[in-house]
Structures are given as structure tokens and as C-alpha cells.
Short mmCIF file of C-alpha atoms in Angstrom, two decimals:
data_model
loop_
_atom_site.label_atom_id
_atom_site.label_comp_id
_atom_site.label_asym_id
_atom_site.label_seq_id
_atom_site.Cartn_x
_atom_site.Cartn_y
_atom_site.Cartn_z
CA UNK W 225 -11.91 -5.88 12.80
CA UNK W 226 -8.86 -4.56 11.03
CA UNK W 227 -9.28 -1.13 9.62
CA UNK W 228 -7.20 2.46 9.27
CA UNK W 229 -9.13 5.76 9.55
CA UNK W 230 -7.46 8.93 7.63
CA UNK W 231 -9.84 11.05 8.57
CA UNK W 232 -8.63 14.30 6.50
CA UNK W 233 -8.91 14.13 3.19
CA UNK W 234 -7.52 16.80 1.58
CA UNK W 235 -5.26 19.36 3.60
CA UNK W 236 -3.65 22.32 1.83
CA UNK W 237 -0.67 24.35 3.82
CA UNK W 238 1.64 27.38 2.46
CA UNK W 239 5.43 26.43 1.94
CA UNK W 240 7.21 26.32 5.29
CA UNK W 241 4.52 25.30 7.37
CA UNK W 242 4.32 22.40 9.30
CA UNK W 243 1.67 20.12 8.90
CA UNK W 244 0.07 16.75 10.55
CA UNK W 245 -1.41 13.99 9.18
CA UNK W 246 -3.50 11.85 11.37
CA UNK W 247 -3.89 7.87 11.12
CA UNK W 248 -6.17 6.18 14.03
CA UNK W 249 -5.84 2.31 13.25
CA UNK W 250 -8.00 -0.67 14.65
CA UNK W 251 -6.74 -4.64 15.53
CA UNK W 252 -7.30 -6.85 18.05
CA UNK W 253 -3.90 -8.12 17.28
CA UNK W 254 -1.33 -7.08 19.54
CA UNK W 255 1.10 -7.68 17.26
CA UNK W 256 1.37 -5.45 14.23
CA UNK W 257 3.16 -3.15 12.08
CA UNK W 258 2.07 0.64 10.81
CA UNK W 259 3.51 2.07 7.92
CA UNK W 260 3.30 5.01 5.78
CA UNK W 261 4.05 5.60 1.96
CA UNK W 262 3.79 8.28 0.06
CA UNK W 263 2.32 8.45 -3.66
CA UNK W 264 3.62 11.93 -5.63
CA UNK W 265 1.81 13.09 -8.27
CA UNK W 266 3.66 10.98 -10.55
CA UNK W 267 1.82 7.63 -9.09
CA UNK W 268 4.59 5.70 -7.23
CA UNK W 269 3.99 4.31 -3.93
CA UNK W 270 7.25 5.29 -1.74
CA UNK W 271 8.09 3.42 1.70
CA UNK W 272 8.36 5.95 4.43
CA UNK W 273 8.44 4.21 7.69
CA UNK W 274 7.34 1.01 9.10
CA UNK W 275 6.68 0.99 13.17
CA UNK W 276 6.15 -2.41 15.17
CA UNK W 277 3.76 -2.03 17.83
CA UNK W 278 6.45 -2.65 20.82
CA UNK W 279 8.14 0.13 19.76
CA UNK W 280 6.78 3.24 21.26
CA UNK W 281 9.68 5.14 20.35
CA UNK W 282 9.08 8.63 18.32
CA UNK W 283 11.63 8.77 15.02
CA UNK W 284 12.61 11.65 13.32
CA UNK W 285 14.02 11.23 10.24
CA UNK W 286 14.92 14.50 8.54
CA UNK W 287 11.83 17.52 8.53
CA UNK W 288 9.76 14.02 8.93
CA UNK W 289 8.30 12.90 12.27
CA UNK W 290 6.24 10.02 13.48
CA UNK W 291 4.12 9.89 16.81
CA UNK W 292 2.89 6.52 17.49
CA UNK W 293 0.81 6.24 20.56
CA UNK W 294 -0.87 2.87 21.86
CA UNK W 295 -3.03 4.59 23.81
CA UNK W 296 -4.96 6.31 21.55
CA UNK W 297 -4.04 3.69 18.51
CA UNK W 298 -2.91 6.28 16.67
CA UNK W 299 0.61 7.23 14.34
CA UNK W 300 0.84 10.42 13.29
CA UNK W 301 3.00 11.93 10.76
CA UNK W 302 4.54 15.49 11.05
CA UNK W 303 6.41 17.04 7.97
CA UNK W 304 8.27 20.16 9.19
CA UNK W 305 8.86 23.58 7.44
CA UNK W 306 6.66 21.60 4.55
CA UNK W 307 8.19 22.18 0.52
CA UNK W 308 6.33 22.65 -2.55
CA UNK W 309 7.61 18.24 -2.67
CA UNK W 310 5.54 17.68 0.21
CA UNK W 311 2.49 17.24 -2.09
CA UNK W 312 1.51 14.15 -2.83
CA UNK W 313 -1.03 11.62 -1.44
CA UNK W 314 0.21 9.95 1.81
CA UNK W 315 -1.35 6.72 3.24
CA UNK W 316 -1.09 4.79 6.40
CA UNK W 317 -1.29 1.30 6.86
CA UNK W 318 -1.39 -1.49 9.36
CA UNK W 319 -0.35 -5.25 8.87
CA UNK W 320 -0.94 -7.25 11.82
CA UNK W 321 2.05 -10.64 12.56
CA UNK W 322 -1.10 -13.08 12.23
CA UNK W 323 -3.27 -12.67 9.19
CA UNK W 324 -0.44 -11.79 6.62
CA UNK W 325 -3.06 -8.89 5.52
CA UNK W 326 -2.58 -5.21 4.79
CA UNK W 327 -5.20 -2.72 5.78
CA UNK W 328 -4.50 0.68 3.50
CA UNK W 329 -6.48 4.18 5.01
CA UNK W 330 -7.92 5.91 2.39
CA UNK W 331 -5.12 8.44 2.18
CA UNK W 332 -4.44 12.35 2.73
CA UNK W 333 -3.94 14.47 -0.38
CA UNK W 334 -1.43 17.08 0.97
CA UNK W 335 -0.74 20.21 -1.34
CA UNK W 336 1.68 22.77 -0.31
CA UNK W 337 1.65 25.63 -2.00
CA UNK W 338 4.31 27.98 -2.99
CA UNK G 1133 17.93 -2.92 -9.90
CA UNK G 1134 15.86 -3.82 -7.02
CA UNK G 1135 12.53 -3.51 -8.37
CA UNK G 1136 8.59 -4.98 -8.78
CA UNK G 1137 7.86 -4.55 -12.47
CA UNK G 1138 4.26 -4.89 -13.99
CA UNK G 1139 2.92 -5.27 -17.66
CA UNK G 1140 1.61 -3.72 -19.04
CA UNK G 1141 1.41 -0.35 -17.94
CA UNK G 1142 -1.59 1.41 -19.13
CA UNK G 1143 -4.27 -1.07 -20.28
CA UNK G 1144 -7.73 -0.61 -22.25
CA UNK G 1145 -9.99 -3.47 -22.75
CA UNK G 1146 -13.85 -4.14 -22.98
CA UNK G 1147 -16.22 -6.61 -21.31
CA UNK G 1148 -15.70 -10.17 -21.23
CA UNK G 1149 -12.11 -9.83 -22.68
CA UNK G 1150 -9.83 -12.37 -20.70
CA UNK G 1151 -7.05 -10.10 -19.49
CA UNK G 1152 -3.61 -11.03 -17.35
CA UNK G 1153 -1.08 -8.58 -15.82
CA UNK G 1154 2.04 -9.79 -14.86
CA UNK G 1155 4.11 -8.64 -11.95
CA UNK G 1156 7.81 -9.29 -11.06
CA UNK G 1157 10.31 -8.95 -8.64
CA UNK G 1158 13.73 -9.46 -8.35
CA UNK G 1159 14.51 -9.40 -4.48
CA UNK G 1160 13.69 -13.09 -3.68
CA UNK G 1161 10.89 -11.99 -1.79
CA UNK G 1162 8.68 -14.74 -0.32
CA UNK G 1163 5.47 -12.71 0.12
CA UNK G 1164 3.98 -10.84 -3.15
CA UNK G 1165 0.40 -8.98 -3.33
CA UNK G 1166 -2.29 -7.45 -5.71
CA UNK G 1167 -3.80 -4.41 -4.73
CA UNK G 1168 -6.30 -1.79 -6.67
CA UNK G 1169 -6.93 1.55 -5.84
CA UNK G 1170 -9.69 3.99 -5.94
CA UNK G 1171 -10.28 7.67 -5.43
CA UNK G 1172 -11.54 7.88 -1.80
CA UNK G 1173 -10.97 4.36 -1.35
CA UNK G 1174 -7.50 3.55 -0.75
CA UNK G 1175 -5.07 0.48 -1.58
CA UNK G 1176 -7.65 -2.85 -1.06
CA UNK G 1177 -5.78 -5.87 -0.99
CA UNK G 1178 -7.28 -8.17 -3.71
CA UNK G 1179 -5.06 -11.65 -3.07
CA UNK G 1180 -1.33 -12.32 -1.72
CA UNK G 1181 0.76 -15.14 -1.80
CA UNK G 1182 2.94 -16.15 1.08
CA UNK G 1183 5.21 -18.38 -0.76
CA UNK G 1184 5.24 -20.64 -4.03
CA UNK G 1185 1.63 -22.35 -4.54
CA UNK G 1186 0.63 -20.47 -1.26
CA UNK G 1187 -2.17 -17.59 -2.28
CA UNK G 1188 -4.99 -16.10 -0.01
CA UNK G 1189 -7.81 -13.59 -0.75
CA UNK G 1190 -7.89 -10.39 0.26
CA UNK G 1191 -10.66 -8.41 0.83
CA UNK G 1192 -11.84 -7.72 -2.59
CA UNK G 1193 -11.21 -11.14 -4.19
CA UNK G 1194 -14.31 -11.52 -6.76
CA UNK G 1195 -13.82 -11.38 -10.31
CA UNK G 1196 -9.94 -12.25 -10.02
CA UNK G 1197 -7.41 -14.74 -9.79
CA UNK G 1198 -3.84 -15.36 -9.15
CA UNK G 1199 -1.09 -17.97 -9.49
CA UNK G 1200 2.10 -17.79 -8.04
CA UNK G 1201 4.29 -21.11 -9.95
CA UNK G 1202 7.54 -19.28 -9.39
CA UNK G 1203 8.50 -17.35 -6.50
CA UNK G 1204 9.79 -14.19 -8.77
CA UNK G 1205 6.18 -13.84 -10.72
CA UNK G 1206 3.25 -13.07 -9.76
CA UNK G 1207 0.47 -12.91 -12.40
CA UNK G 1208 -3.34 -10.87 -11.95
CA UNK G 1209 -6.22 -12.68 -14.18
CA UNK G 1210 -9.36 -11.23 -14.70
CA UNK G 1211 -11.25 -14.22 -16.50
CA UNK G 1212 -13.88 -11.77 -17.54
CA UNK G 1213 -13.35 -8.38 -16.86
CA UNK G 1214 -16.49 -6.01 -16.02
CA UNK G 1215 -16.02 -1.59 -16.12
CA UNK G 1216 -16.61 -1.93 -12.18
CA UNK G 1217 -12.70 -2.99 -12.34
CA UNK G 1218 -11.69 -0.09 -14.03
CA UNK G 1219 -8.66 0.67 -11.68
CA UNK G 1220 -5.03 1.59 -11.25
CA UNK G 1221 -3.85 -1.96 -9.67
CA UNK G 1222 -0.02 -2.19 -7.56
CA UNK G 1223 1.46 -4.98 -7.50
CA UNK G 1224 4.04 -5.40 -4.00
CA UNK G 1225 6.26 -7.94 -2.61
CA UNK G 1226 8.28 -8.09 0.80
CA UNK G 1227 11.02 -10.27 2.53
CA UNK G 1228 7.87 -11.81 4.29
CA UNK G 1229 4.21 -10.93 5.41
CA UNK G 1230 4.16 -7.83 7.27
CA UNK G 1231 7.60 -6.98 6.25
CA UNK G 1232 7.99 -3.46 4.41
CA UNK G 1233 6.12 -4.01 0.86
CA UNK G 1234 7.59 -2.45 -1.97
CA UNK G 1235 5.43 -1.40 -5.03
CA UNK G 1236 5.58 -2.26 -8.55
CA UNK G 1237 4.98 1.32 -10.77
CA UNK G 1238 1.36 0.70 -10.97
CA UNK G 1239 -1.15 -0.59 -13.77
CA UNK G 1240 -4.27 1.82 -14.82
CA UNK G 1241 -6.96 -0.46 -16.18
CA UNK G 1242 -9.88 0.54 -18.43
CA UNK G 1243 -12.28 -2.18 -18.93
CA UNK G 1244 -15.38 -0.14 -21.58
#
């Protein structure tokens, strides 16, 4: 089975905060990629990162993180010292090389408040 | 522009009305996909399309279909629509399958 768990649903944080959104993922493949994209209140899905499962590697891009662990089949996303921009809905995904599919997790409404 | 357009944006219709949205791109992508989403559901793939006369179901195929005659377009048919397809649908393409998908601007679908 293919699937992505997002298991919080809604998280609110005050400005300057960091936060942590969690994304546990499923596939027999052993081959895959994980993304994330964010969706602002203004409905727009925006490409964040895309991680192939060889690459273990942490990437930081900015007050954005990414923790991808095999182990635990999880990629986690860290937004440091979070901004009032922050909010938006953020979702996780997973494509696995055979299959030509993409498995969306039900997303993470973030809000950060002023 | 590098973009994924759709038409139209904002869409009411009632039962039974024969409805297509069209979706675009202009990056010579090879792979192109429908999805819809719903609140505390996510993005569910409904079909893709690998190449030219190449489409697939996704996991929430029934009550649509696709064709994908040219590489650039892309079209969503719902033959007879039903209000359980009341939606926002995304259209995406990508260089190839599990390549980085960019989005279309989204479609919000009323069906009364």
C-alpha cells in the first residue's frame, strides 16, 4: 500500500516560533520521491522540495528545513522563527519510480499568528 | 510564462449537465494529472497521462474521463456530473512521472 499520514491537522504557533510538521509515508517501493507544497490562503499549490529516497541528506533552504529519515519513513518539515506568511495549508506527498502515482497526505493547516 | 492553465475557473452546474475543464501547459511536459481536493481529504489523484494517448486511473476514477490527443492539453469530462463532485479540482504536469508536478490555479466545481 501507498499512503501519507499528516497526522496534525491544524497547528497554530505565535510569530517567531518554530514549528514542525510531521509526514510518516508508506511504499513497498524502494524507489520514490517525497515532496512538499504549500497552498496559501489564496489556493495555489507551491513546490517546496522534492527528496529521492537515496538521498538521506538534510536541506536547509532558508528558515525552511527538511528531515527525511528511512528509518522511521518519515520527512519532516521545520519552518524557523515562523512569519505571519507561514500560514497556509502544507501537504506532503510521495510518488514512487514504478506506478507513475501520487499519494497526497491530507495536509496541515498552519496559522501563525501575529 | 511557464504555467498549467485551467478553464474555467469557478464553475456552477446541476445534475446530469455534461461538463469539460480544460487544462494546459506550456513546458512540454510528458506527464499531466487531474486531481480534486477535499477538506480533510487531501489532493486524490483522479487519472494521469504519461504521454500522448497514454492515460491511467487514479484512485478516484468513477464518474470521469480524460483524453490527452495533444501533449500540451489535457481535458477533465464529467459525462454526467452528480453534487458528490462538488470540488476544487488541480490540474498538474511534470517533465515525467514522479518528476516535481506543477499545479494549474485550481478549478472550484459546484454541481446543485
Amino acid at each position: 500500500a501507498q499512503k501519507v499520514t499528516q497526522a496534525q491537522t491544524e497547528i497554530s504557533v505565535v510569530e517567531k516560533e518554530d514549528v514542525t510538521l510531521d509526514c510518516v509515508y508508506e511504499t513497498r517501493d524502494t524507489t520514490y520521491y517525497l515532496f512538499w507544497y504549500k497552498q496559501p490562503p489564496s489556493g495555489e499549490l507551491v513546490f517546496l522540495i522534492r527528496r529521492n529516497s537515496f538521498d538521506e541528506q538534510n536541506e536547509i533552504s532558508g528558515r525552511y528545513s527538511w528531515n527525511f529519515q528511512k528509518s522511521t519513513s518519515s520527512f519532516n518539515f521545520t519552518i524557523t522563527a515562523s512569519q505571519v506568511v507561514d500560514s497556509a495549508v502544507y501537504f506532503c506527498a510521495l510518488s514512487p519510480l514504478t506506478g507513475n502515482q501520487f499519494y497526497f497526505g491530507t495536509g496541515t493547516s498552519l496559522t501563525v499568528i501575529p | 510564462e511557464a504555467q498549467v492553465t485551467q478553464n474555467p475557473r469557478y464553475l456552477i452546474t446541476v445534475t446530469g449537465k455534461k461538463l469539460t475543464v480544460t487544462c494546459s501547459q506550456n513546458m512540454n511536459h510528458e506527464y499531466m494529472s487531474w486531481y480534486r481536493q477535499d477538506p480533510g481529504l487531501g489532493l486524490r489523484q483522479i487519472y494521469y497521462s504519461m504521454n500522448v494517448e497514454v492515460t491511467d486511473k487514479g484512485d478516484v476514477p468513477e464518474g470521469y474521463k480524460v483524453s490527452r490527443k495533444e501533449k500540451r492539453n489535457f481535458p477533465l469530462i464529467l459525462e454526467s456530473p452528480s453534487p458528490n463532485q462538488t470540488s476544487l479540482y488541480f490540474c498538474a504536469s511534470s517533465l515525467y512521472g514522479p518528476d516535481t508536478q506543477y499545479f494549474g490555479p485550481g478549478t472550484r466545481l459546484t454541481v446543485l
